[in-house]
Each structure stands twice: as structure tokens, then as C-alpha cells.
CSV table of C-alpha atoms and ligand atoms in Angstrom, one decimal:
chain,number,residue,atom,x,y,z
A,1,MET,CA,1.5,3.2,28.0
A,2,GLN,CA,1.2,6.5,25.7
A,3,THR,CA,2.3,6.1,22.5
A,4,ILE,CA,3.3,9.1,20.2
A,5,PHE,CA,3.3,8.6,16.7
A,6,ILE,CA,5.0,11.1,14.1
A,7,ILE,CA,3.9,10.9,10.5
A,8,TYR,CA,6.3,12.1,7.8
A,9,TRP,CA,5.0,13.1,5.6
A,10,SER,CA,1.2,13.3,6.6
A,11,THR,CA,-0.1,14.7,3.4
A,12,TRP,CA,1.2,12.1,1.1
A,13,ASP,CA,-0.7,9.2,-0.8
A,14,LEU,CA,0.8,6.3,1.7
A,15,ALA,CA,-0.7,8.3,4.9
A,16,LYS,CA,-4.3,9.0,3.7
A,17,ARG,CA,-4.8,5.4,2.2
A,18,LYS,CA,-3.2,3.3,4.6
A,19,LEU,CA,-1.3,5.2,7.7
A,20,PHE,CA,-4.4,7.1,9.0
A,21,PRO,CA,-6.6,4.1,8.2
A,22,ALA,CA,-4.6,2.4,10.2
A,23,LEU,CA,-3.7,4.5,12.9
A,24,TYR,CA,-7.7,4.9,13.5
A,25,ASN,CA,-8.3,0.9,14.1
A,26,ILE,CA,-5.8,0.8,16.4
A,27,PHE,CA,-7.2,3.7,18.3
A,28,LYS,CA,-11.0,2.2,18.2
A,29,ASP,CA,-9.5,-1.3,19.3
A,30,LYS,CA,-6.6,-0.3,21.8
A,31,LYS,CA,-8.2,2.5,23.9
A,32,GLU,CA,-5.7,2.0,26.6
A,33,GLN,CA,-2.8,2.3,24.4
A,34,ASN,CA,-3.8,6.1,24.7
A,35,ILE,CA,-2.2,7.4,21.0
A,36,ASP,CA,-1.4,11.0,20.2
A,37,ILE,CA,-0.4,11.8,16.9
A,38,ILE,CA,2.0,14.7,15.4
A,39,ALA,CA,1.0,14.4,11.3
A,40,VAL,CA,4.1,16.3,10.0
A,41,GLY,CA,3.9,18.1,6.7
A,42,ARG,CA,5.6,21.2,4.5
A,43,ARG,CA,2.4,22.6,3.5
A,44,ASP,CA,1.0,25.7,5.7
A,45,PHE,CA,-2.2,24.1,7.2
A,46,SER,CA,-3.1,25.2,11.0
A,47,ASN,CA,-4.0,22.7,13.2
A,48,GLU,CA,-7.9,23.1,11.8
A,49,GLU,CA,-7.5,22.9,8.1
A,50,PHE,CA,-5.0,19.7,8.6
A,51,ILE,CA,-7.9,17.7,10.3
A,52,GLN,CA,-10.4,19.3,8.1
A,53,TYR,CA,-7.8,18.4,5.2
A,54,ILE,CA,-7.3,14.6,6.5
A,55,ASP,CA,-11.1,14.0,7.2
A,56,THR,CA,-12.1,14.8,3.7
A,57,GLU,CA,-8.9,12.7,2.0
A,58,THR,CA,-9.5,9.7,4.1
A,59,SER,CA,-12.9,9.4,3.3
A,60,ASP,CA,-12.6,6.6,0.5
A,61,PHE,CA,-10.3,4.4,3.1
A,62,ILE,CA,-11.8,5.0,6.7
A,63,GLU,CA,-15.4,3.5,7.6
A,64,LYS,CA,-16.0,6.5,10.1
A,65,GLU,CA,-17.7,5.5,13.5
A,66,ALA,CA,-19.0,7.8,16.2
A,67,ASP,CA,-15.4,7.9,17.6
A,68,PHE,CA,-13.8,9.6,14.5
A,69,LYS,CA,-14.0,12.7,15.9
A,70,ALA,CA,-12.6,11.7,19.1
A,71,PHE,CA,-9.6,10.3,16.8
A,72,LEU,CA,-9.0,13.6,14.9
A,73,ASN,CA,-8.9,15.1,18.3
A,74,THR,CA,-5.7,12.9,18.7
A,75,ILE,CA,-3.9,14.9,15.8
A,76,THR,CA,-1.3,17.9,15.9
A,77,TYR,CA,-0.1,19.3,12.9
A,78,SER,CA,3.6,20.2,12.7
A,79,LYS,CA,5.0,22.2,9.9
A,80,VAL,CA,8.3,20.8,9.3
A,81,GLU,CA,11.4,21.2,6.5
A,82,LEU,CA,13.6,18.2,7.1
A,83,THR,CA,16.7,20.4,5.9
A,84,LYS,CA,16.5,22.9,8.7
A,85,SER,CA,17.6,22.3,12.0
A,86,GLU,CA,15.7,24.7,13.6
A,87,ASP,CA,12.2,23.1,12.8
A,88,TYR,CA,13.8,19.8,14.2
A,89,SER,CA,13.7,21.5,17.8
A,90,LYS,CA,10.1,23.1,16.9
A,91,LEU,CA,9.3,19.6,16.7
A,92,ARG,CA,10.3,18.5,19.6
A,93,GLY,CA,8.5,21.2,21.2
A,94,ASP,CA,5.3,19.7,19.9
A,95,ILE,CA,6.5,16.1,21.1
A,96,ASN,CA,7.1,18.1,24.5
A,97,LYS,CA,3.5,19.1,24.7
A,98,TYR,CA,2.5,15.3,24.9
A,99,GLU,CA,5.1,13.7,26.9
A,100,LYS,CA,4.0,11.9,30.1
A,101,LYS,CA,6.2,9.7,32.2
A,102,GLU,CA,5.5,6.2,30.4
A,103,THR,CA,5.7,7.5,26.9
A,104,GLN,CA,7.1,5.7,23.6
A,105,VAL,CA,8.0,7.8,20.5
A,106,ILE,CA,7.6,6.1,17.4
A,107,PHE,CA,8.6,7.8,13.9
A,108,TYR,CA,7.3,6.6,10.6
A,109,LEU,CA,9.3,7.8,8.0
A,110,SER,CA,7.6,7.8,4.7
A,111,ILE,CA,9.9,10.3,3.1
A,112,SER,CA,11.9,10.9,-0.2
A,113,PRO,CA,15.1,8.9,-0.1
A,114,GLU,CA,16.9,12.0,-0.2
A,115,TYR,CA,15.8,13.6,2.9
A,116,PHE,CA,16.9,10.6,5.1
A,117,ASP,CA,20.4,11.8,5.8
A,118,ALA,CA,19.0,15.0,6.8
A,119,PHE,CA,16.7,13.4,9.0
A,120,VAL,CA,19.7,11.6,10.8
A,121,ASP,CA,21.7,14.6,10.9
A,122,ASN,CA,19.1,16.6,12.4
A,123,TYR,CA,17.8,13.9,14.9
A,124,ARG,CA,20.0,15.5,18.1
A,125,TYR,CA,17.6,18.6,18.1
A,126,ILE,CA,14.9,15.9,18.6
A,127,ASP,CA,17.0,13.2,20.6
A,128,ILE,CA,14.5,11.2,22.2
A,129,LYS,CA,16.5,7.9,23.7
A,130,ASP,CA,14.6,4.6,22.8
A,131,ALA,CA,12.5,6.3,20.2
A,132,LYS,CA,11.9,3.9,17.4
A,133,ILE,CA,12.3,4.7,13.8
A,134,ILE,CA,10.3,2.9,11.0
A,135,PHE,CA,11.8,3.5,7.6
A,136,GLU,CA,9.4,2.8,4.6
A,137,LYS,CA,10.8,1.9,1.7
A,138,PRO,CA,13.0,3.0,-0.9
A,139,PHE,CA,15.7,2.1,1.4
A,140,GLY,CA,18.4,3.1,-0.9
A,141,THR,CA,18.2,2.9,-4.7
A,142,ASP,CA,21.1,0.5,-5.2
A,143,LEU,CA,23.6,-1.7,-2.7
A,144,GLU,CA,26.1,1.5,-2.7
A,145,THR,CA,23.4,3.8,-1.7
A,146,ALA,CA,21.5,1.2,0.9
A,147,LYS,CA,25.0,0.5,2.3
A,148,LYS,CA,25.5,4.4,2.9
A,149,LEU,CA,22.2,5.0,4.3
A,150,ASN,CA,22.8,2.0,6.6
A,151,THR,CA,25.8,3.1,7.9
A,152,LYS,CA,24.4,6.6,8.5
A,153,ILE,CA,21.8,5.3,10.5
A,154,MET,CA,23.6,3.2,12.4
A,155,GLU,CA,25.7,6.2,13.9
A,156,VAL,CA,23.0,7.5,15.5
A,157,PHE,CA,20.5,5.0,16.1
A,158,ARG,CA,20.9,1.5,17.7
A,159,GLU,CA,20.1,-1.7,15.4
A,160,LYS,CA,16.9,-2.1,18.6
A,161,GLN,CA,15.9,1.0,17.5
A,162,VAL,CA,15.4,0.6,13.9
A,163,TYR,CA,12.4,-0.8,11.9
A,164,ARG,CA,12.8,-1.2,8.2
A,165,ILE,CA,9.4,-2.4,6.7
A,166,ASP,CA,8.0,-4.5,3.9
A,167,HIS,CA,4.8,-4.3,4.2
A,168,TYR,CA,4.1,-7.2,2.3
A,169,VAL,CA,5.3,-9.6,4.7
A,170,TRP,CA,2.8,-8.5,7.1
A,171,LYS,CA,-0.2,-9.6,4.9
A,172,GLU,CA,-2.2,-12.5,6.8
A,173,ALA,CA,-2.0,-14.9,3.1
A,174,ILE,CA,1.4,-14.5,3.3
A,175,GLN,CA,2.0,-14.9,6.8
A,176,ASN,CA,0.1,-18.3,5.7
A,177,ILE,CA,2.6,-19.6,3.5
A,178,LEU,CA,4.9,-20.8,6.3
A,179,ALA,CA,1.7,-22.4,8.3
A,180,PHE,CA,0.7,-24.2,5.0
A,181,ARG,CA,4.0,-25.6,4.4
A,182,PHE,CA,5.0,-26.7,7.6
A,183,ALA,CA,2.0,-27.3,9.8
A,184,ASN,CA,0.8,-30.1,7.4
A,185,ILE,CA,2.4,-33.2,6.6
A,186,MET,CA,1.4,-33.9,3.2
A,187,PHE,CA,2.9,-30.9,1.3
A,188,GLU,CA,6.1,-30.9,2.2
A,189,PRO,CA,7.4,-34.0,0.7
A,190,ILE,CA,6.5,-33.1,-2.8
A,191,TRP,CA,7.9,-29.4,-2.3
A,192,ASN,CA,10.9,-29.7,-4.0
A,193,ASN,CA,12.2,-30.3,-7.4
A,194,ASN,CA,11.6,-33.7,-7.8
A,195,TYR,CA,8.1,-33.2,-8.1
A,196,ILE,CA,7.7,-29.5,-9.2
A,197,ASP,CA,7.9,-28.5,-12.3
A,198,ASN,CA,7.8,-24.2,-11.5
A,199,ILE,CA,6.9,-22.0,-9.8
A,200,GLN,CA,5.2,-18.7,-10.9
A,201,ILE,CA,4.7,-15.7,-8.6
A,202,THR,CA,2.8,-12.3,-10.2
A,203,ALA,CA,1.7,-9.2,-8.3
A,204,SER,CA,-0.6,-7.3,-10.9
A,205,GLU,CA,-2.0,-4.2,-10.3
A,206,THR,CA,-4.5,-2.2,-11.9
A,207,VAL,CA,-3.1,1.1,-11.1
A,208,GLY,CA,-0.7,3.1,-13.0
A,209,VAL,CA,1.5,5.4,-11.2
A,210,GLY,CA,-0.5,8.6,-10.9
A,211,ASP,CA,0.5,11.4,-9.0
A,212,ARG,CA,3.7,9.0,-7.8
A,213,TRP,CA,5.8,9.4,-11.2
A,214,TRP,CA,8.3,11.4,-9.3
A,215,TYR,CA,9.0,8.4,-7.2
A,216,TYR,CA,8.4,6.2,-9.5
A,217,ASP,CA,10.1,7.0,-12.6
A,218,ASN,CA,13.3,6.7,-10.1
A,219,SER,CA,12.2,3.6,-8.8
A,220,TRP,CA,10.6,1.1,-11.4
A,221,ALA,CA,9.1,-2.0,-10.8
A,222,LEU,CA,12.5,-3.6,-10.3
A,223,ARG,CA,13.3,-1.5,-7.4
A,224,ASP,CA,9.3,-0.8,-6.4
A,225,MET,CA,8.0,-4.5,-6.2
A,226,VAL,CA,10.7,-7.0,-6.7
A,227,GLN,CA,13.8,-6.1,-4.5
A,228,ASN,CA,11.3,-6.3,-1.4
A,229,HIS,CA,8.1,-7.5,-2.0
A,230,LEU,CA,8.7,-10.2,-4.9
A,231,PHE,CA,11.9,-11.6,-3.3
A,232,GLN,CA,10.3,-11.9,0.5
A,233,VAL,CA,7.4,-13.8,-1.1
A,234,LEU,CA,9.8,-16.1,-2.7
A,235,SER,CA,12.1,-16.9,0.1
A,236,LEU,CA,8.8,-18.1,2.2
A,237,VAL,CA,8.2,-20.0,-0.8
A,238,VAL,CA,11.4,-21.9,-1.2
A,239,MET,CA,13.2,-21.8,1.8
A,240,ASN,CA,14.3,-24.5,4.1
A,241,PRO,CA,12.2,-25.0,7.5
A,242,PRO,CA,13.5,-23.4,10.3
A,243,SER,CA,14.1,-25.5,13.7
A,244,MET,CA,12.1,-22.6,15.4
A,245,ILE,CA,8.9,-20.0,14.4
A,246,ASP,CA,11.2,-17.5,15.6
A,247,SER,CA,12.3,-14.6,13.9
A,248,GLU,CA,15.5,-14.8,13.9
A,249,TRP,CA,15.8,-18.4,12.7
A,250,ILE,CA,13.2,-17.3,10.2
A,251,ARG,CA,15.6,-14.8,8.5
A,252,GLN,CA,18.4,-17.1,8.5
A,253,GLU,CA,16.7,-19.3,6.3
A,254,LYS,CA,15.5,-16.5,4.0
A,255,LEU,CA,18.9,-15.2,3.6
A,256,LYS,CA,20.1,-18.7,2.7
A,257,VAL,CA,17.1,-18.3,-0.4
A,258,PHE,CA,18.7,-14.6,-1.2
A,259,ARG,CA,22.2,-15.7,-1.3
A,260,SER,CA,21.1,-18.9,-3.4
A,261,ILE,CA,19.4,-16.9,-6.1
A,262,LYS,CA,20.6,-17.5,-9.5
A,263,LEU,CA,20.1,-15.5,-12.7
A,264,TRP,CA,20.3,-17.9,-15.7
A,265,ASN,CA,23.6,-17.3,-17.4
A,266,ASP,CA,22.2,-15.7,-20.6
A,267,TYR,CA,20.0,-13.5,-18.3
A,268,GLU,CA,18.9,-10.9,-20.9
A,269,LYS,CA,17.0,-13.5,-22.7
A,270,ASN,CA,15.1,-14.3,-19.3
A,271,ILE,CA,14.0,-11.3,-18.3
A,272,VAL,CA,11.3,-8.8,-20.1
A,273,PHE,CA,11.0,-5.1,-19.2
A,274,GLY,CA,7.5,-3.5,-20.2
A,275,GLN,CA,5.9,0.1,-20.3
A,276,TYR,CA,2.3,0.6,-20.3
A,277,ASP,CA,1.4,2.7,-23.5
A,278,TRP,CA,0.6,5.6,-21.5
A,279,TYR,CA,3.3,6.0,-19.3
A,280,LEU,CA,4.8,8.8,-21.2
A,281,TRP,CA,1.8,10.8,-21.3
A,282,GLU,CA,1.6,10.7,-17.3
A,283,LYS,CA,2.2,14.6,-15.9
A,284,ASP,CA,5.9,15.3,-16.1
A,285,VAL,CA,7.4,11.8,-16.7
A,286,ALA,CA,10.3,12.5,-19.5
A,287,GLN,CA,9.4,12.0,-23.3
A,288,ASN,CA,12.9,9.2,-23.1
A,289,SER,CA,12.2,7.4,-19.4
A,290,ARG,CA,13.0,3.8,-19.8
A,291,THR,CA,11.3,3.6,-16.6
A,292,GLU,CA,10.0,-0.3,-16.7
A,293,THR,CA,6.0,-0.6,-15.5
A,294,PHE,CA,6.1,-4.5,-15.9
A,295,VAL,CA,8.9,-6.9,-15.2
A,296,ALA,CA,8.9,-10.6,-15.8
A,297,MET,CA,12.0,-13.2,-15.5
A,298,LYS,CA,12.7,-16.5,-14.6
A,299,LEU,CA,15.3,-17.0,-11.8
A,300,GLU,CA,16.5,-20.4,-10.0
A,301,VAL,CA,17.4,-21.1,-6.4
A,302,ASN,CA,20.8,-22.8,-5.9
A,303,SER,CA,19.5,-24.9,-3.4
A,304,TRP,CA,19.7,-28.5,-3.3
A,305,ASN,CA,15.8,-28.9,-3.1
A,306,PHE,CA,15.0,-26.1,-5.7
A,307,ILE,CA,17.9,-26.3,-8.0
A,308,TRP,CA,16.5,-26.6,-11.9
A,309,VAL,CA,13.1,-25.5,-10.8
A,310,PRO,CA,12.5,-22.5,-12.9
A,311,ILE,CA,11.2,-19.8,-10.9
A,312,TYR,CA,8.9,-17.0,-12.8
A,313,LEU,CA,8.3,-13.8,-11.6
A,314,ARG,CA,6.4,-10.8,-12.7
A,315,THR,CA,4.6,-7.7,-11.6
A,316,GLY,CA,3.4,-4.7,-13.4
A,317,LYS,CA,0.8,-1.7,-13.1
A,318,ALA,CA,-2.1,-0.5,-15.3
A,319,LEU,CA,-2.6,-4.5,-15.7
A,320,ILE,CA,-6.3,-6.1,-16.3
A,321,GLU,CA,-6.5,-6.8,-12.3
A,322,LYS,CA,-5.0,-6.3,-9.1
A,323,SER,CA,-3.9,-9.9,-8.2
A,324,THR,CA,-1.4,-11.6,-5.9
A,325,GLN,CA,-0.6,-15.3,-6.1
A,326,ILE,CA,1.9,-18.0,-6.1
A,327,VAL,CA,1.5,-21.0,-8.4
A,328,ILE,CA,3.1,-24.2,-7.5
A,329,GLU,CA,3.1,-26.3,-10.6
A,330,PHE,CA,3.9,-30.1,-10.5
A,331,LYS,CA,5.1,-32.5,-13.2
A,332,GLU,CA,3.1,-34.5,-15.1
A,333,VAL,CA,2.3,-37.9,-14.0
A,334,PRO,CA,4.2,-40.9,-16.5
A,335,ASP,CA,2.0,-41.0,-19.8
A,336,ILE,CA,1.4,-45.1,-19.1
A,337,LEU,CA,-1.8,-44.8,-17.9
A,338,PHE,CA,-4.4,-42.3,-18.2
A,339,LYS,CA,-2.3,-39.9,-19.9
A,340,LYS,CA,-1.6,-42.4,-22.7
A,341,PHE,CA,-5.2,-41.8,-23.8
A,342,TRP,CA,-6.4,-38.6,-22.7
A,343,PRO,CA,-4.9,-35.0,-22.0
A,344,ILE,CA,-4.4,-34.5,-18.4
A,345,SER,CA,-3.8,-31.2,-16.8
A,346,LYS,CA,-0.7,-30.8,-14.2
A,347,ASN,CA,-1.6,-30.4,-10.5
A,348,ARG,CA,-1.0,-27.1,-8.9
A,349,ILE,CA,-1.3,-25.5,-5.6
A,350,ILE,CA,-2.4,-21.8,-5.8
A,351,LEU,CA,-1.9,-20.0,-2.6
A,352,GLU,CA,-3.9,-16.5,-3.5
A,353,ILE,CA,-2.8,-13.7,-1.6
A,354,GLN,CA,-5.2,-10.7,-2.9
A,355,PRO,CA,-7.9,-9.6,-3.1
A,356,ASN,CA,-9.0,-12.8,-2.1
A,357,GLU,CA,-7.0,-15.0,0.3
A,358,GLY,CA,-7.7,-18.5,-0.1
A,359,ILE,CA,-5.7,-22.1,-1.1
A,360,ASP,CA,-6.9,-23.7,-4.3
A,361,ILE,CA,-5.5,-27.0,-5.4
A,362,HIS,CA,-5.9,-28.7,-8.8
A,363,PHE,CA,-6.2,-32.3,-9.1
A,364,ASN,CA,-7.8,-35.0,-11.6
A,365,ILE,CA,-10.6,-37.7,-11.0
A,366,LYS,CA,-12.6,-39.3,-13.6
A,367,GLU,CA,-14.7,-37.7,-15.7
A,368,ASN,CA,-18.4,-39.4,-14.8
A,369,TRP,CA,-19.4,-42.9,-14.2
A,370,ASN,CA,-20.4,-43.5,-18.2
A,371,SER,CA,-16.9,-42.3,-19.3
A,372,LYS,CA,-13.4,-43.5,-18.5
A,373,GLU,CA,-12.1,-39.9,-19.2
A,374,VAL,CA,-10.3,-37.8,-16.7
A,375,GLU,CA,-11.6,-34.3,-15.7
A,376,ARG,CA,-9.5,-31.6,-13.4
A,377,VAL,CA,-11.2,-30.6,-10.5
A,378,LYS,CA,-10.6,-27.7,-7.9
A,379,SER,CA,-10.6,-27.9,-4.4
A,380,LYS,CA,-11.0,-24.1,-2.9
A,381,PHE,CA,-10.1,-22.9,0.4
A,382,ILE,CA,-11.3,-19.4,0.8
A,383,LYS,CA,-10.7,-17.1,4.2
A,384,GLU,CA,-13.8,-15.3,4.7
A,385,ILE,CA,-13.0,-13.3,7.8
A,386,GLU,CA,-11.2,-10.2,6.4
A,387,SER,CA,-7.6,-10.0,7.6
A,388,LYS,CA,-6.4,-6.8,9.4
A,389,GLU,CA,-4.6,-4.3,6.8
A,390,ALA,CA,-1.0,-4.9,7.0
A,391,TYR,CA,-0.2,-1.4,8.0
A,392,GLU,CA,-2.3,-1.7,11.1
A,393,LYS,CA,-0.4,-5.2,12.0
A,394,LEU,CA,3.1,-3.8,11.3
A,395,LEU,CA,2.0,-0.7,13.7
A,396,GLU,CA,0.7,-2.6,16.5
A,397,ASP,CA,4.0,-4.8,16.3
A,398,ALA,CA,6.3,-1.4,16.5
A,399,ILE,CA,3.9,-0.7,19.2
A,400,VAL,CA,4.7,-3.8,21.4
A,401,TRP,CA,8.8,-3.9,20.3
A,402,ASP,CA,8.0,-7.3,18.1
A,403,LYS,CA,10.7,-7.3,15.8
A,404,THR,CA,9.8,-10.8,14.1
A,405,LEU,CA,8.4,-9.9,10.5
A,406,PHE,CA,11.0,-6.1,10.0
A,407,THR,CA,13.5,-6.5,7.6
A,408,SER,CA,17.2,-6.9,8.5
A,409,TRP,CA,19.7,-5.0,6.9
A,410,GLU,CA,21.6,-8.3,5.5
A,411,MET,CA,18.6,-9.3,3.8
A,412,LEU,CA,18.5,-5.6,2.4
A,413,GLU,CA,21.8,-6.3,1.5
A,414,GLU,CA,21.8,-9.4,-0.6
A,415,THR,CA,18.5,-8.4,-2.4
A,416,TRP,CA,20.2,-5.0,-3.2
A,417,LYS,CA,22.9,-7.2,-5.2
A,418,ILE,CA,20.6,-9.3,-6.8
A,419,VAL,CA,18.5,-6.2,-8.1
A,420,ASP,CA,21.8,-4.2,-9.1
A,421,ASN,CA,22.9,-7.3,-11.7
A,422,LEU,CA,19.0,-7.0,-12.8
A,423,VAL,CA,19.4,-3.2,-13.3
A,424,ASN,CA,22.7,-4.1,-15.3
A,425,CYS,CA,20.4,-6.4,-17.3
A,426,LYS,CA,18.5,-3.4,-18.2
A,427,ASN,CA,21.0,-1.2,-19.4
A,428,ASN,CA,22.1,-3.8,-21.6
A,429,CYS,CA,18.5,-4.8,-22.4
A,430,PRO,CA,17.7,-2.5,-25.8
A,431,ILE,CA,14.3,-3.4,-25.6
A,432,ILE,CA,11.4,-1.6,-23.2
A,433,HIS,CA,8.4,-3.5,-24.3
A,434,LYS,CA,4.9,-1.3,-24.7
A,435,TYR,CA,2.0,-3.0,-23.5
A,436,GLU,CA,-1.8,-1.6,-23.5
A,437,LYS,CA,-3.4,-0.1,-20.6
A,438,GLY,CA,-5.6,-3.0,-19.0
A,439,SER,CA,-4.1,-5.8,-20.8
A,440,ASN,CA,-1.8,-8.8,-19.7
A,441,GLY,CA,1.7,-7.0,-20.2
A,442,PRO,CA,3.7,-7.7,-23.2
A,443,ILE,CA,3.2,-10.6,-25.4
A,444,ALA,CA,7.4,-11.1,-25.0
A,445,SER,CA,6.2,-11.9,-21.6
A,446,ASP,CA,4.0,-15.2,-22.6
A,447,ILE,CA,6.9,-15.7,-24.8
A,448,LEU,CA,9.3,-16.3,-22.1
A,449,LEU,CA,7.0,-19.0,-20.8
A,450,GLU,CA,6.2,-20.4,-24.1
A,451,ASN,CA,10.3,-21.3,-25.2
A,452,ASP,CA,10.1,-23.2,-21.9
A,453,ARG,CA,6.9,-24.8,-23.3
A,454,ARG,CA,4.8,-23.4,-20.5
A,455,LYS,CA,2.0,-20.7,-20.0
A,456,TRP,CA,1.6,-18.1,-16.9
A,457,TYR,CA,-1.1,-19.4,-15.2
A,458,GLY,CA,-4.4,-17.1,-14.6
B,501,LIG,C1,4.3,-0.5,-2.5
B,501,LIG,C2,4.7,-0.3,-3.8
B,501,LIG,O1,5.5,-0.9,-1.7
B,501,LIG,O2,3.7,-1.6,-2.9
B,501,LIG,C3,3.5,0.5,-4.7
B,501,LIG,O3,5.4,1.1,-3.9
B,501,LIG,C4,2.6,-0.9,-5.0
B,501,LIG,O4,4.0,1.1,-6.2
B,501,LIG,C5,1.9,-1.2,-3.4
B,501,LIG,O5,1.0,-0.2,-5.3
B,501,LIG,C6,1.3,-2.3,-3.2
B,501,LIG,O6,0.9,-3.0,-2.1
B,501,LIG,P1,-0.2,-3.6,-2.0
B,501,LIG,O7,-0.3,-3.6,-1.0
B,501,LIG,O8,-1.4,-2.7,-2.7
B,501,LIG,O9,-0.4,-4.9,-2.9
């Protein structure tokens, strides 16, 4: 079967860093797939100029082998203004050149949200029955815009054709959360409020917003990372076991989590917004911008097993390290035996998502033969085989119509409801704390936990 990928916008950062490298790997692994790529952009490139451009721009992200030239030959550039209907007819002409009897067409829409309407309205000039449309985030900027967008999409496409993505759920270590929890008997009995003291989920990045400021300044950490990636991770950590490993069953359990996320009553006190000190000097950012590049918060999930367990989330840019991890911190042991005499560390399970994938378990043992003291040791499992890039896996799933990991509209609806509340909270919150580039974020984020007599781990 032949697959035609149509990549909008092909000159964007995501295309060079993730999509073209992923497509090259698919091209290499699945020669029988017979892939053609139509790269859509607004710039005046000839085909040769675009190929030269993408060859140079992807150099840092692709290990090019002998067949890279053959891969480049699968690419055709097509200049399209998304608001001009005649450009869609021209694009249809370009698709016709490749279309064979057994062809599927996959559109990958990574465009500014204000163009989604234009794309949907003009799709009739392309009109490929059964084409798959992958929608990159942001899917709206709040519940209302997301609803409008969804209604618009559903006027033209059938649900079967619509692929809403959150690339985090294709990360191998994220998928492993369910296996870790439900393919072992020893963790689940203690995976609840009887034993867990608190849960911490951190996604920190070293990069700033760079040349994405125009997107980020209207998106902020809340919409860019929390509404999607962090909530998806949280749902896997606290959901009940689904009755089957099947997309619909898993979705239903995730939905229950989103519906039971509870902001603490005085939640202004439980959320910290930060902005790195250089943010206002990033190219063209408004001097009074209140965009948060960092957010830390405390939430609760109103479920039988997790109520009363504080869940701390934090994410930020321009921080000291790139790291995504989940820390499950257990309650202290009763202080009648060892703890009566020596300080004893809490047990922890740390699920490392990136840059290393692994699981780290902290427990206590006796220090050595001539001491009665207890010390903490770590038992660490590190995944050594490099996993496939999330984008490669998601494109492969789209090729074979596997919608298991794609986000449903209901999930988006529920997560936007929560984020709308958090945005209200930001509007009522006068302080956006400054933090130094390369630090751990604002001090206020540490105080958030210190107030609960806890500390961020790591
Ligand atoms: C994207 C955000 O969805 O995720 C970016 O828009 C962020 O701002 C990126 O940098 C992080 O993804 P990853 O896979 O690099 O952790």
C-alpha cells in the first residue's frame, strides 16, 4: 500500500526536528510501505531548493545513511496559502500525480490554530474520502475554542478520520507505566492513599522558547505542557486498572481521572507561576508579557484510592536540566523500631521517562555488619536499548489505523475544563515569579512543598 504524507508546515521546527527524522526512519524500516511526502509551506521554494533546505536543516537530527538521497527523492514541495482556495486545488493536483489505486493519504497539520478553520473550509477542494487528518496541538486555547474547532472538524470529517495527538503518550517509558503497575502483583496493593504520601511529576527543559515565542506567548506552560502531557501522565499513574488493554477501556479510565481532578479550595495558594529572567528579552516578546514559562501546582484526585494524596506537578523551560520523571513517595514507617533511633528515608519509586528511561526503587537496609544504623539504597533498572522516537511510533500507528493512543475529544474537553480554571487562577494571581535561567525554577515552587513539610525530589 502506498502512503502519501502531507506535512503542513514543512518548514517549522517540529518538521525538521521530529517529523522528517521520523519519516526517514519509517522509509528505512518499511520499504514495502512506499512512501511519498508532499511538504507544504508558504515560502517560495522550488523543489530542489526545498530538498537542499531540508537536507541542511535536518543534519543535527538525522544520522544519514546511503539511502538518505533516495528518501529526499520522495519529497515534493508545494507552496500553499491556507486561506486561498485555489492553492488547495493546486495541492490536489500535486496529490493526483502520486495517487495510485491503493493509496492512503495522511495529512499532518502542525499549523497555527487560527488556520484550522481555513483548512477545514477549503478541504472540499481536496476532498479525499477516508484521508486521515492528524491534528497537532494546540487543539484550541480554552474549552470554548476547542469545542468550536471540534464541531467544525466534525462537520467535514468522520471521527474515524480524525487523529488528535499528544506525542508524550508514545514515549516508551510512558507506555511502560501501565505494564509496571499492572504486570506486577507487588506494587498495586500499595499504590493508594494507605501507603503513598505524595506523587510528584516533573517535566523540565533546558531550552527557552527561542523562535517559538509567537506560539508560546499565547500558549504558556499551562496550555503547552499541563493540559496535555502532564495530565496524560498523571492519568496513567492514578487510574484504576482497565478491564482490558484496549483503547476504549483505557480511555474510559483516563476520563474518570480527569473528571475527578480537584483543585484545592484555596488553589491560588497551591499554584506557582514563573517566568525565566530572559523571557522578556526573547525576540519580539511584549515587555509586559505575563506568560508563565514555569508552573508548579498541587492537585488532588477525588477517587477512592487517591483522595488525600497531594499530587505535585511542575514543568518549565530554561531550567537546569532536561528531565521528565514521576516520583511516588511512600509514607514513613512507624517510629517504634529503627526510626526511633535513626533518621530513615522514605521509600520511593521513581519512574524516569527521559533522558534516561528507567525505574529506581529506594529502600532501607542495615548499614554494615558492625553498625546498627540503617541506610538508604537504590535498586535501579535502566533501559539500555534506545526506544523509537515518539513521532515515529505515532506516524506508524496512523499508517495502520491504530487509534489506541490518540486523544479522544472527551479527554480534551475534560482537560480544558481544568486548565480554564487554572487560567482563571492565574488571572487572579498577581505574581509571576522570576527565576534564573539554568536554575530549578522560582523559590516559591520549593516553598509550595516546604509548606507541606515536603521537598521536590531531584
Ligand atoms: C511540546 C511542547 O509539545 O513538547 C514543547 O510544545 C516542548 O514546548 C515539547 O518543548 C517537549 O517534548 P519532549 O518530547 O522534547 O519532552
